Amino acid sequence: MTRLLEVQDLQVEFDTWDGRVRVIESLSFALAAGETLCIVGESGCGKSMTALAIMGLVPQPTGHITAGSVRLAGEDLVRASPARMQAVRGNEISMIFQEPMTSLNPVYPVGEQIAEAVRLHKGLDRDAARSRAVEMLRAVHIPEPERRVDEYPHQFSGGMRQRVMIAIALACEPKILIADEPTTALDVTVQAQIFELLVELRETRGTAIVFITHDVGAVAEMADRVIVMYAGRKVEEGGVEDILERPAHPYTRGLLACRPTLVLGDPGARSELAEIPGVVPPLHQLGAGCAFAPRCAQALQRCGVAAPPETRLADGHAAACWLLAPSEGAAA
Amino acid sequence: MAYLAIVLRRVVQAIGLLAAVAILNFTLIHLAPGDIVSTIVGEMGGASEETIAELRRAYGVDRSYLEQLGIYLARVAGGDLGTSIYYNKPVFLLILDRVPATVLLLLAALTLALVAGTALGVLAARYPRGWFAAAVNLVSLFGFSAPVFWSGLMLLLLFASAIPILPPGGFYDVVAGAQGLAKALDIAHHLVLPATTLALIFLALYSRLARASMIEVLGSDYVRTARAKGLPERTVIFKHALRNALLPVVTVAGLQFSAMLAGAVLVETVFTWPGLGQLAFESILRRDNQLILGILLLSAVLVTFGNLITDVLYRIVDPRIKTDG
Ligand SMILES: Nc1ncnc2c1ncn2[C@@H]1O[C@H](COP(=O)(O)OP(=O)(O)OP(=O)(O)O)[C@@H](O)[C@H]1O
Ligand code: SF4
Ligand SMILES: [Mg+2]
């Protein structure tokens, strides 16, 4: 498997009133060209921060990448110069966001917001960039693109704005698209349309996608592989069948157990999972052991003492849980 | 075009507003104790009952309030602002004579306050934790709380007396008698102190406003999008953030235009700047009612016009406001 993107031992910390908080802890995963990787997990588990860290956009000045690397075709982006990162963003790696209503600049026409990226990265002149903008609006199925290219964001609905964001992201034909819960803020029917669009664009363009979601239905539809995150750590990783049919980690099992509410996009499902009591603990209060221990029905004595190592279960399927660790498996 | 219709509607509204202002002005002056005749009689050192009665008839102050108001409004509507009793000249000409100096002062101060205020605010927002932001905060606080006559006098002492590089007052150097470009430069030289003094109050307001607004905008989702596109920081700040951050500044600048005109009265008095403010100040002392009324009306026109311009500007900067309002 050629590794287009490789995240290794990534660690992100924030300066807060409670001191330094580690929001991402030794996170490693890889993405192959053309592959779709889903990142799932409850609200606040660090999905967006992972995406921002890859983009080099961890909020300044309080956030820091304190360890690890993000390699794009071998080049470490964490250590890349600001100028190099500008050349990567929007060109080799693009990102669309959770908030379609506010992610477009209200004072510029949507066409200009697509065209400026193309002018910047591809050196196209104004006319060519504008044609490209129209072409991209057509590609994301916005009706009458020649007319709408000059309209402003407030003249578009939420779903249409997310389509414009996708057009911006894909205008320079990036190798990787990071989609951070692109449908969370949208109506259910519109959600389905955006999924469809992403699937279609992936087929036609071969873009690798990091798809961040709460929605297990979306995982089944989109994913080649899945990583499950909890409190800033990866707890399980595997192929989509591994995760959906043979989930190994107690947290993953809990997530899948409340699948129906997640599929409906019920906002209530975000705060407390039906099958897992309690909520994610404040990150600065995490102890040395398994972060999931306070909520885990199967917790062992040692779970509160030491963090569980990652155990390889099958080819490409691994989970971090003491229950699965070779010496403990039998005991449980 | 819908746009033209809006402007037209605004103009009609403005005329209605001006009429209301004219009535209010007239009423206030009418309510103030004493009138032209008592002033004239005072100057004369007293007069007989008959003379007073004759004067009252001659100046029309023997009529009822409503009659006088009607006559005044009809006159103003016909473009006649009356005659100044002090200068014995048409009020309109006296005002016309002073308008350029005031407009020059206002524009210079407004430009200075807007440009410098926004620049300071943006820098302070960009580097929120540095000494620069702290300095801007301090200067803002100072400019905001120091009264005009005090900061004006301090600047006067500093740059016209202690380090005499700027003229202490006036419009241009009459003695030198320069013409053309030399005269323009001379006026600009005289403009520095009054414009700076007037700008200082608003500079404080605009820089704080620009800073707050810029900080908010820099944290917005669309700025994150701009960064995610790989735009250089310069483009992110000046193209994507600044234009949005300017919206509240433009609005407040428009709302504050009348306050700026009021500030101009004080500044003109401190620096003997021959504008409307100085004229107003003097005519109030002289009870030159026609002239006061004329100046008040004209200030109202200026303010209304300023608001109209703000409105148009706002529509240019923010595409979301197109047909409403
Ligand atoms: N600016 C910040 N300062 C301090 N902590 C932050 C900051 N931004 C995010 N965090 C913390 O980082 C953690 C991860 O946040 P992140 O936004 O990545 O979560 P998420 O998984 O994307 O959640 P959601 O599903 O709600 O989008 C959270 O605990 C959050 O509180
Ligand atoms: S390590 Fe222990 S606490 Fe953590 S998930 Fe496994 S069993 Fe539960
Ligand atoms: Mg998120």
PDB file of N, CA and C and ligand atoms in Angstrom, chain A residues 14-16 21 23-24 41-50 59 62 98 180-181 212 214 270 283, ligand 1:
ATOM      1  N   PHE A  14      -3.045  22.287  24.025  1.00  0.00           N
ATOM      2  CA  PHE A  14      -3.542  23.656  24.120  1.00  0.00           C
ATOM      3  C   PHE A  14      -3.168  24.269  25.459  1.00  0.00           C
ATOM      4  N   ASP A  15      -2.844  25.540  25.429  1.00  0.00           N
ATOM      5  CA  ASP A  15      -2.682  26.271  26.686  1.00  0.00           C
ATOM      6  C   ASP A  15      -4.056  26.741  27.125  1.00  0.00           C
ATOM      7  N   THR A  16      -4.477  26.350  28.297  1.00  0.00           N
ATOM      8  CA  THR A  16      -5.780  26.788  28.792  1.00  0.00           C
ATOM      9  C   THR A  16      -5.627  27.268  30.235  1.00  0.00           C
ATOM     10  N   VAL A  21      -3.432  21.254  28.030  1.00  0.00           N
ATOM     11  CA  VAL A  21      -4.336  20.132  27.844  1.00  0.00           C
ATOM     12  C   VAL A  21      -3.932  19.415  26.566  1.00  0.00           C
ATOM     13  N   VAL A  23      -4.997  17.389  23.613  1.00  0.00           N
ATOM     14  CA  VAL A  23      -6.255  17.031  22.950  1.00  0.00           C
ATOM     15  C   VAL A  23      -6.049  15.913  21.933  1.00  0.00           C
ATOM     16  N   ILE A  24      -4.814  15.727  21.478  1.00  0.00           N
ATOM     17  CA  ILE A  24      -4.493  14.575  20.632  1.00  0.00           C
ATOM     18  C   ILE A  24      -3.273  13.901  21.244  1.00  0.00           C
ATOM     19  N   GLY A  41     -16.199   9.142  16.278  1.00  0.00           N
ATOM     20  CA  GLY A  41     -16.033   9.334  17.712  1.00  0.00           C
ATOM     21  C   GLY A  41     -16.970  10.420  18.191  1.00  0.00           C
ATOM     22  N   GLU A  42     -17.188  10.434  19.504  1.00  0.00           N
ATOM     23  CA  GLU A  42     -18.101  11.413  20.076  1.00  0.00           C
ATOM     24  C   GLU A  42     -17.573  12.829  19.924  1.00  0.00           C
ATOM     25  N   SER A  43     -18.466  13.780  20.168  1.00  0.00           N
ATOM     26  CA  SER A  43     -18.086  15.185  20.120  1.00  0.00           C
ATOM     27  C   SER A  43     -16.940  15.463  21.096  1.00  0.00           C
ATOM     28  N   GLY A  44     -15.950  16.205  20.636  1.00  0.00           N
ATOM     29  CA  GLY A  44     -14.849  16.602  21.511  1.00  0.00           C
ATOM     30  C   GLY A  44     -13.712  15.601  21.588  1.00  0.00           C
ATOM     31  N   CYS A  45     -13.774  14.524  20.784  1.00  0.00           N
ATOM     32  CA  CYS A  45     -12.727  13.509  20.891  1.00  0.00           C
ATOM     33  C   CYS A  45     -11.501  13.872  20.067  1.00  0.00           C
ATOM     34  N   GLY A  46     -11.546  14.984  19.347  1.00  0.00           N
ATOM     35  CA  GLY A  46     -10.344  15.454  18.659  1.00  0.00           C
ATOM     36  C   GLY A  46     -10.336  15.230  17.163  1.00  0.00           C
ATOM     37  N   LYS A  47     -11.512  14.978  16.584  1.00  0.00           N
ATOM     38  CA  LYS A  47     -11.567  14.710  15.146  1.00  0.00           C
ATOM     39  C   LYS A  47     -11.189  15.959  14.344  1.00  0.00           C
ATOM     40  N   SER A  48     -11.835  17.074  14.687  1.00  0.00           N
ATOM     41  CA  SER A  48     -11.534  18.304  13.948  1.00  0.00           C
ATOM     42  C   SER A  48     -10.081  18.719  14.160  1.00  0.00           C
ATOM     43  N   MET A  49      -9.596  18.539  15.377  1.00  0.00           N
ATOM     44  CA  MET A  49      -8.231  18.967  15.677  1.00  0.00           C
ATOM     45  C   MET A  49      -7.230  18.134  14.888  1.00  0.00           C
ATOM     46  N   THR A  50      -7.531  16.859  14.692  1.00  0.00           N
ATOM     47  CA  THR A  50      -6.668  16.024  13.861  1.00  0.00           C
ATOM     48  C   THR A  50      -6.599  16.603  12.447  1.00  0.00           C
ATOM     49  N   PRO A  59      -5.392  26.097  15.926  1.00  0.00           N
ATOM     50  CA  PRO A  59      -5.636  27.495  16.311  1.00  0.00           C
ATOM     51  C   PRO A  59      -4.460  28.129  17.061  1.00  0.00           C
ATOM     52  N   THR A  62      -2.804  29.554  21.008  1.00  0.00           N
ATOM     53  CA  THR A  62      -2.860  28.646  22.168  1.00  0.00           C
ATOM     54  C   THR A  62      -2.552  27.195  21.818  1.00  0.00           C
ATOM     55  N   GLN A  98     -17.475  21.771   9.064  1.00  0.00           N
ATOM     56  CA  GLN A  98     -18.711  21.430   9.744  1.00  0.00           C
ATOM     57  C   GLN A  98     -19.780  22.521   9.587  1.00  0.00           C
ATOM     58  N   ASP A 180     -14.788  17.480   7.183  1.00  0.00           N
ATOM     59  CA  ASP A 180     -15.063  17.445   8.624  1.00  0.00           C
ATOM     60  C   ASP A 180     -16.558  17.581   8.869  1.00  0.00           C
ATOM     61  N   GLU A 181     -17.207  16.467   9.111  1.00  0.00           N
ATOM     62  CA  GLU A 181     -18.656  16.444   9.329  1.00  0.00           C
ATOM     63  C   GLU A 181     -19.389  17.390   8.389  1.00  0.00           C
ATOM     64  N   ILE A 212     -14.709  12.750   8.318  1.00  0.00           N
ATOM     65  CA  ILE A 212     -14.958  12.795   9.756  1.00  0.00           C
ATOM     66  C   ILE A 212     -16.461  12.801   9.978  1.00  0.00           C
ATOM     67  N   HIS A 214     -20.066  11.588  12.703  1.00  0.00           N
ATOM     68  CA  HIS A 214     -20.722  10.916  13.823  1.00  0.00           C
ATOM     69  C   HIS A 214     -21.570   9.769  13.311  1.00  0.00           C
ATOM     70  N   ARG A 270     -25.293  13.287  20.245  1.00  0.00           N
ATOM     71  CA  ARG A 270     -23.955  13.846  20.324  1.00  0.00           C
ATOM     72  C   ARG A 270     -23.482  13.972  21.761  1.00  0.00           C
ATOM     73  N   LEU A 283     -10.530  16.683  29.445  1.00  0.00           N
ATOM     74  CA  LEU A 283      -9.251  16.093  29.048  1.00  0.00           C
ATOM     75  C   LEU A 283      -8.148  16.313  30.078  1.00  0.00           C
TER      76      LEU A 283
HETATM   77  N1  LIG C   1      -9.000  26.575  21.120  1.00  0.00           N
HETATM   78  C1  LIG C   1      -9.041  25.554  21.981  1.00  0.00           C
HETATM   79  N2  LIG C   1      -8.508  25.652  23.217  1.00  0.00           N
HETATM   80  C2  LIG C   1      -8.538  24.604  24.081  1.00  0.00           C
HETATM   81  N3  LIG C   1      -9.108  23.426  23.792  1.00  0.00           N
HETATM   82  C3  LIG C   1      -9.673  23.272  22.586  1.00  0.00           C
HETATM   83  C4  LIG C   1      -9.660  24.315  21.619  1.00  0.00           C
HETATM   84  N4  LIG C   1     -10.293  23.878  20.505  1.00  0.00           N
HETATM   85  C5  LIG C   1     -10.662  22.607  20.797  1.00  0.00           C
HETATM   86  N5  LIG C   1     -10.290  22.244  22.012  1.00  0.00           N
HETATM   87  C6  LIG C   1     -10.510  20.946  22.657  1.00  0.00           C
HETATM   88  O1  LIG C   1      -9.971  19.957  21.837  1.00  0.00           O
HETATM   89  C7  LIG C   1     -10.751  18.785  21.914  1.00  0.00           C
HETATM   90  C8  LIG C   1     -11.013  18.264  20.542  1.00  0.00           C
HETATM   91  O2  LIG C   1     -11.847  19.154  19.858  1.00  0.00           O
HETATM   92  P1  LIG C   1     -12.341  18.851  18.394  1.00  0.00           P
HETATM   93  O3  LIG C   1     -12.953  20.109  17.875  1.00  0.00           O
HETATM   94  O4  LIG C   1     -11.258  18.256  17.608  1.00  0.00           O
HETATM   95  O5  LIG C   1     -13.476  17.785  18.639  1.00  0.00           O
HETATM   96  P2  LIG C   1     -14.369  17.035  17.568  1.00  0.00           P
HETATM   97  O6  LIG C   1     -14.083  15.598  17.723  1.00  0.00           O
HETATM   98  O7  LIG C   1     -14.178  17.621  16.228  1.00  0.00           O
HETATM   99  O8  LIG C   1     -15.822  17.297  18.100  1.00  0.00           O
HETATM  100  P3  LIG C   1     -17.169  17.634  17.280  1.00  0.00           P
HETATM  101  O9  LIG C   1     -17.731  16.333  16.906  1.00  0.00           O
HETATM  102  O10 LIG C   1     -18.007  18.341  18.274  1.00  0.00           O
HETATM  103  O11 LIG C   1     -16.763  18.469  16.124  1.00  0.00           O
HETATM  104  C9  LIG C   1     -12.004  19.142  22.688  1.00  0.00           C
HETATM  105  O12 LIG C   1     -11.930  18.589  23.959  1.00  0.00           O
HETATM  106  C10 LIG C   1     -11.986  20.633  22.768  1.00  0.00           C
HETATM  107  O13 LIG C   1     -12.503  21.048  23.985  1.00  0.00           O
END
